[in-house]
Amino acid sequence: MLVDVVIDGIDVPDDGTEPADGVGELLQRVAGGDEQAFARVYDILSPRAFGLILRVLVDRAQSEEVLQEVFLEVWQSAGRFAPNRGQGRSWVLTIAHRRAVDRVRSAQASSDRDVRTGLRDLDVAHDAVSEQVELRIEGEKVTAALAALPDVQREAITLAYFGGYSQSEIAALLGAPLGTIKTRMRDGLSRLRTEMGVTA
């Protein structure tokens, strides 16, 4: 039988879950410099945040680095959390997702530079160069098409196709109704097809 306990004035179930507004309350205390509240937020959300980051990055060492960056940002910017705009849990996990995506983009940019340097310095057969160029152009088209989407549509599509989340998981993560997430994805994919010039 699970027993609720009270930690720092917040009723917390003993199964490790947190009441709907518990993280938000803790974040408000973190904004005031409360280290115990910050430790509690870390204990509650670091496993889920790490899992999300690892799904995006795959590399465990990089995921651990990004997790540290996420909670440093939470500590430094907890005052920007607005309880009237969503749950604290979603706010922290959104930071984690964005940090992971930023790391992927940074790694991709570095890899692209290395590829360009390598292709310039090596005597590579024409077919291989052609294929690299074609893949690069296609990648740039996708990136540009994603950038043209409204933030809410891009975020839902990124979580689904790069993060591997289901629509239900995305709804829970973003604190939005499932129907809203489905609409964002449908409209976003439709616009992506248009941006990419896909007619069928």
Short mmCIF file of C-alpha atoms in Angstrom, two decimals:
data_model
loop_
_atom_site.label_atom_id
_atom_site.label_comp_id
_atom_site.label_asym_id
_atom_site.label_seq_id
_atom_site.Cartn_x
_atom_site.Cartn_y
_atom_site.Cartn_z
CA MET A 1 0.00 0.00 0.00
CA LEU A 2 1.40 3.39 -1.02
CA VAL A 3 1.51 6.13 1.58
CA ASP A 4 1.62 9.83 0.82
CA VAL A 5 4.34 11.82 2.53
CA VAL A 6 4.74 15.56 2.95
CA ILE A 7 7.99 17.03 1.66
CA ASP A 8 8.57 20.76 2.13
CA GLY A 9 4.85 21.37 2.50
CA ILE A 10 3.85 19.46 -0.67
CA ASP A 11 1.88 16.21 -0.47
CA VAL A 12 3.91 13.73 -2.54
CA PRO A 13 2.77 10.14 -3.27
CA ASP A 14 5.29 7.54 -2.12
CA ASP A 15 5.37 5.95 -5.59
CA GLY A 16 7.72 8.67 -6.90
CA THR A 17 5.06 10.52 -8.87
CA GLU A 18 4.35 14.19 -8.28
CA PRO A 19 1.00 15.97 -7.98
CA ALA A 20 0.01 17.88 -11.12
CA ASP A 21 1.16 21.27 -9.81
CA GLY A 22 3.92 20.04 -7.48
CA VAL A 23 6.81 20.73 -9.84
CA GLY A 24 5.43 24.18 -10.60
CA GLU A 25 5.33 24.99 -6.88
CA LEU A 26 8.87 23.72 -6.47
CA LEU A 27 10.07 25.82 -9.43
CA GLN A 28 8.62 28.94 -7.85
CA ARG A 29 10.68 28.18 -4.76
CA VAL A 30 13.77 27.46 -6.88
CA ALA A 31 13.34 30.95 -8.39
CA GLY A 32 13.79 32.27 -4.84
CA GLY A 33 17.05 30.33 -4.42
CA ASP A 34 15.65 27.33 -2.50
CA GLU A 35 18.29 24.61 -2.96
CA GLN A 36 16.14 21.89 -1.36
CA ALA A 37 13.35 22.61 -3.84
CA PHE A 38 15.88 22.42 -6.68
CA ALA A 39 17.17 19.06 -5.39
CA ARG A 40 13.58 17.78 -5.31
CA VAL A 41 12.94 18.94 -8.90
CA TYR A 42 16.14 17.16 -9.95
CA ASP A 43 15.17 13.94 -8.15
CA ILE A 44 11.70 13.95 -9.70
CA LEU A 45 12.56 14.87 -13.29
CA SER A 46 16.18 13.93 -14.00
CA PRO A 47 15.38 10.29 -14.95
CA ARG A 48 12.64 11.34 -17.39
CA ALA A 49 14.71 14.25 -18.77
CA PHE A 50 17.72 11.95 -19.23
CA GLY A 51 15.57 9.41 -21.06
CA LEU A 52 14.22 12.08 -23.39
CA ILE A 53 17.72 13.46 -24.10
CA LEU A 54 19.14 9.96 -24.66
CA ARG A 55 16.40 9.17 -27.19
CA VAL A 56 17.44 12.23 -29.20
CA LEU A 57 21.23 11.99 -28.82
CA VAL A 58 21.71 8.19 -28.41
CA ASP A 59 25.20 8.86 -26.99
CA ARG A 60 25.15 8.38 -23.20
CA ALA A 61 28.11 10.65 -22.37
CA GLN A 62 26.71 13.53 -24.39
CA SER A 63 23.29 12.95 -22.84
CA GLU A 64 24.78 13.26 -19.35
CA GLU A 65 26.44 16.56 -20.34
CA VAL A 66 23.19 17.91 -21.74
CA LEU A 67 21.32 16.84 -18.58
CA GLN A 68 23.73 18.96 -16.52
CA GLU A 69 23.14 21.91 -18.86
CA VAL A 70 19.38 21.47 -18.53
CA PHE A 71 19.37 21.63 -14.75
CA LEU A 72 21.83 24.52 -14.72
CA GLU A 73 19.34 26.36 -16.93
CA VAL A 74 16.46 25.35 -14.63
CA TRP A 75 18.36 26.75 -11.63
CA GLN A 76 19.27 29.97 -13.42
CA SER A 77 15.94 30.61 -15.14
CA ALA A 78 13.28 29.18 -12.80
CA GLY A 79 11.96 32.73 -12.41
CA ARG A 80 10.82 32.62 -16.05
CA PHE A 81 8.48 29.69 -15.39
CA ALA A 82 4.88 30.92 -15.65
CA PRO A 83 2.47 28.60 -13.79
CA ASN A 84 -0.49 30.02 -15.72
CA ARG A 85 1.02 28.82 -19.02
CA GLY A 86 1.52 25.14 -18.23
CA GLN A 87 2.85 22.56 -15.81
CA GLY A 88 6.34 22.76 -14.34
CA ARG A 89 7.09 19.21 -15.49
CA SER A 90 6.41 20.15 -19.13
CA TRP A 91 8.49 23.32 -18.80
CA VAL A 92 11.56 21.38 -17.62
CA LEU A 93 11.13 18.59 -20.20
CA THR A 94 10.75 21.16 -22.98
CA ILE A 95 14.09 22.69 -21.94
CA ALA A 96 15.60 19.18 -22.02
CA HIS A 97 14.24 18.49 -25.50
CA ARG A 98 15.43 21.83 -26.88
CA ARG A 99 18.89 21.39 -25.41
CA ALA A 100 19.14 17.90 -26.95
CA VAL A 101 18.02 19.17 -30.37
CA ASP A 102 20.54 22.04 -30.11
CA ARG A 103 23.29 19.51 -29.41
CA VAL A 104 22.26 17.45 -32.46
CA ARG A 105 22.30 20.56 -34.65
CA SER A 106 25.72 21.57 -33.30
CA ALA A 107 27.11 18.07 -33.91
CA GLN A 108 25.60 18.03 -37.40
CA ALA A 109 27.15 21.40 -38.24
CA SER A 110 30.54 20.16 -37.03
CA SER A 111 30.15 16.93 -39.01
CA ASP A 112 29.17 18.88 -42.14
CA ARG A 113 32.30 21.03 -41.79
CA ASP A 114 34.42 17.89 -41.44
CA VAL A 115 32.79 16.33 -44.50
CA ARG A 116 33.36 19.47 -46.57
CA THR A 117 37.01 19.59 -45.48
CA GLY A 118 37.48 15.88 -46.13
CA LEU A 119 35.91 16.05 -49.58
CA ARG A 120 38.05 19.00 -50.49
CA ASP A 121 41.26 17.31 -49.33
CA LEU A 122 40.62 13.80 -50.68
CA ASP A 123 40.57 12.54 -54.24
CA VAL A 124 37.05 11.03 -54.10
CA ALA A 125 35.32 9.41 -57.05
CA HIS A 126 32.74 11.63 -58.77
CA ASP A 127 29.80 9.35 -57.91
CA ALA A 128 30.52 9.53 -54.16
CA VAL A 129 30.79 13.32 -54.30
CA SER A 130 27.56 13.50 -56.28
CA GLU A 131 25.75 11.39 -53.73
CA GLN A 132 27.06 13.47 -50.82
CA VAL A 133 25.95 16.67 -52.52
CA GLU A 134 22.49 15.27 -53.22
CA LEU A 135 22.05 14.13 -49.62
CA ARG A 136 23.27 17.49 -48.37
CA ILE A 137 20.83 19.41 -50.59
CA GLU A 138 17.95 17.17 -49.47
CA GLY A 139 18.92 17.68 -45.83
CA GLU A 140 19.00 21.44 -46.30
CA LYS A 141 15.53 21.32 -47.89
CA VAL A 142 14.13 19.42 -44.91
CA THR A 143 15.80 21.79 -42.44
CA ALA A 144 14.45 24.83 -44.29
CA ALA A 145 10.97 23.32 -44.52
CA LEU A 146 10.94 22.57 -40.78
CA ALA A 147 12.13 26.10 -40.02
CA ALA A 148 9.18 27.49 -41.99
CA LEU A 149 6.66 25.77 -39.70
CA PRO A 150 5.10 27.54 -36.72
CA ASP A 151 6.90 26.63 -33.47
CA VAL A 152 4.06 24.46 -32.11
CA GLN A 153 3.88 22.36 -35.29
CA ARG A 154 7.68 22.02 -35.56
CA GLU A 155 7.93 20.99 -31.90
CA ALA A 156 5.26 18.28 -32.23
CA ILE A 157 6.80 16.87 -35.43
CA THR A 158 10.32 16.95 -33.98
CA LEU A 159 9.21 15.09 -30.85
CA ALA A 160 7.41 12.47 -32.95
CA TYR A 161 9.98 11.86 -35.70
CA PHE A 162 13.27 12.68 -33.98
CA GLY A 163 12.31 11.95 -30.36
CA GLY A 164 10.28 8.81 -31.09
CA TYR A 165 7.32 9.88 -28.98
CA SER A 166 3.72 8.85 -29.60
CA GLN A 167 1.03 11.50 -29.98
CA SER A 168 -0.26 10.68 -26.48
CA GLU A 169 3.22 11.07 -25.00
CA ILE A 170 3.69 14.38 -26.82
CA ALA A 171 0.36 15.62 -25.46
CA ALA A 172 1.44 14.74 -21.92
CA LEU A 173 4.90 16.21 -22.42
CA LEU A 174 3.61 19.53 -23.75
CA GLY A 175 0.55 19.68 -21.50
CA ALA A 176 -1.78 19.98 -24.49
CA PRO A 177 -4.92 18.00 -25.42
CA LEU A 178 -4.34 14.97 -27.68
CA GLY A 179 -6.68 16.45 -30.33
CA THR A 180 -4.55 19.61 -30.42
CA ILE A 181 -1.36 17.59 -30.94
CA LYS A 182 -2.99 15.58 -33.75
CA THR A 183 -4.09 18.80 -35.45
CA ARG A 184 -0.63 20.36 -35.10
CA MET A 185 1.00 17.28 -36.61
CA ARG A 186 -1.52 16.95 -39.45
CA ASP A 187 -1.25 20.64 -40.37
CA GLY A 188 2.54 20.61 -39.92
CA LEU A 189 3.04 17.58 -42.17
CA SER A 190 0.75 19.08 -44.79
CA ARG A 191 2.74 22.29 -44.76
CA LEU A 192 6.02 20.34 -44.87
CA ARG A 193 4.85 18.58 -48.04
CA THR A 194 4.03 21.95 -49.57
CA GLU A 195 7.38 23.44 -48.53
CA MET A 196 9.22 20.41 -49.97
CA GLY A 197 7.26 20.63 -53.22
CA VAL A 198 5.67 17.19 -52.78
CA THR A 199 2.46 17.10 -54.80
CA ALA A 200 1.14 13.63 -53.92
#
